[in-house]
Amino acid sequence: MAKLPDIVLDVVIEASPEKIWPYVATADGLGAWFMGSTLRPIEDEPFFLHAGP
């Protein structure tokens, strides 16, 4: 089977890192705009993204 090409999207966000950090570094933040996850603030702990059924 042929490998599908990667999908890449670059986005510029006009906000400080402190403002966007909760949205990219917490399970609730990711779930609000991307998809649910099991992300917890524990170094080296694996996590899963929930993309649906």
mmCIF file of C-alpha atoms in Angstrom:
data_model
loop_
_atom_site.group_PDB
_atom_site.id
_atom_site.type_symbol
_atom_site.label_atom_id
_atom_site.label_comp_id
_atom_site.label_asym_id
_atom_site.label_seq_id
_atom_site.Cartn_x
_atom_site.Cartn_y
_atom_site.Cartn_z
ATOM 1 C CA MET A 1 0.000 0.000 0.000
ATOM 2 C CA ALA A 2 1.331 3.454 -0.897
ATOM 3 C CA LYS A 3 2.191 5.825 1.944
ATOM 4 C CA LEU A 4 -0.157 8.774 2.214
ATOM 5 C CA PRO A 5 1.497 12.192 2.233
ATOM 6 C CA ASP A 6 1.724 14.087 5.502
ATOM 7 C CA ILE A 7 -0.776 16.878 6.074
ATOM 8 C CA VAL A 8 0.983 20.034 7.252
ATOM 9 C CA LEU A 9 -0.679 23.297 8.257
ATOM 10 C CA ASP A 10 1.291 26.263 9.551
ATOM 11 C CA VAL A 11 -0.683 28.766 11.609
ATOM 12 C CA VAL A 12 0.437 32.076 13.083
ATOM 13 C CA ILE A 13 -1.308 32.896 16.358
ATOM 14 C CA GLU A 14 -1.156 36.508 17.483
ATOM 15 C CA ALA A 15 -0.923 35.738 21.204
ATOM 16 C CA SER A 16 1.746 35.192 23.816
ATOM 17 C CA PRO A 17 2.940 31.683 24.675
ATOM 18 C CA GLU A 18 1.472 32.133 28.163
ATOM 19 C CA LYS A 19 -1.968 32.773 26.702
ATOM 20 C CA ILE A 20 -2.055 29.741 24.387
ATOM 21 C CA TRP A 21 -0.175 27.266 26.622
ATOM 22 C CA PRO A 22 -3.323 25.959 28.399
ATOM 23 C CA TYR A 23 -4.866 25.167 24.988
ATOM 24 C CA VAL A 24 -1.943 23.071 23.734
ATOM 25 C CA ALA A 25 -0.587 21.580 26.955
ATOM 26 C CA THR A 26 -3.655 20.327 28.837
ATOM 27 C CA ALA A 27 -6.219 17.620 28.120
ATOM 28 C CA ASP A 28 -9.123 20.052 28.558
ATOM 29 C CA GLY A 29 -7.472 22.643 26.328
ATOM 30 C CA LEU A 30 -6.758 20.161 23.527
ATOM 31 C CA GLY A 31 -10.273 18.759 23.833
ATOM 32 C CA ALA A 32 -11.753 22.230 23.383
ATOM 33 C CA TRP A 33 -10.319 22.741 19.893
ATOM 34 C CA PHE A 34 -8.688 19.515 18.674
ATOM 35 C CA MET A 35 -9.728 16.169 20.166
ATOM 36 C CA GLY A 36 -9.991 14.552 23.552
ATOM 37 C CA SER A 37 -6.922 13.037 25.157
ATOM 38 C CA THR A 38 -5.563 11.375 28.261
ATOM 39 C CA LEU A 39 -2.793 13.976 28.579
ATOM 40 C CA ARG A 40 -1.627 14.626 32.153
ATOM 41 C CA PRO A 41 1.221 16.888 33.329
ATOM 42 C CA ILE A 42 3.573 14.011 34.131
ATOM 43 C CA GLU A 43 6.955 13.900 32.411
ATOM 44 C CA ASP A 44 7.480 10.924 30.068
ATOM 45 C CA GLU A 45 3.950 9.606 30.612
ATOM 46 C CA PRO A 46 2.351 8.354 27.390
ATOM 47 C CA PHE A 47 -1.008 9.760 26.342
ATOM 48 C CA PHE A 48 -3.651 8.995 23.748
ATOM 49 C CA LEU A 49 -5.699 11.227 21.465
ATOM 50 C CA HIS A 50 -9.337 10.179 21.038
ATOM 51 C CA ALA A 51 -10.295 10.633 17.394
ATOM 52 C CA GLY A 52 -13.728 9.021 17.704
ATOM 53 C CA PRO A 53 -15.138 5.598 16.944
#
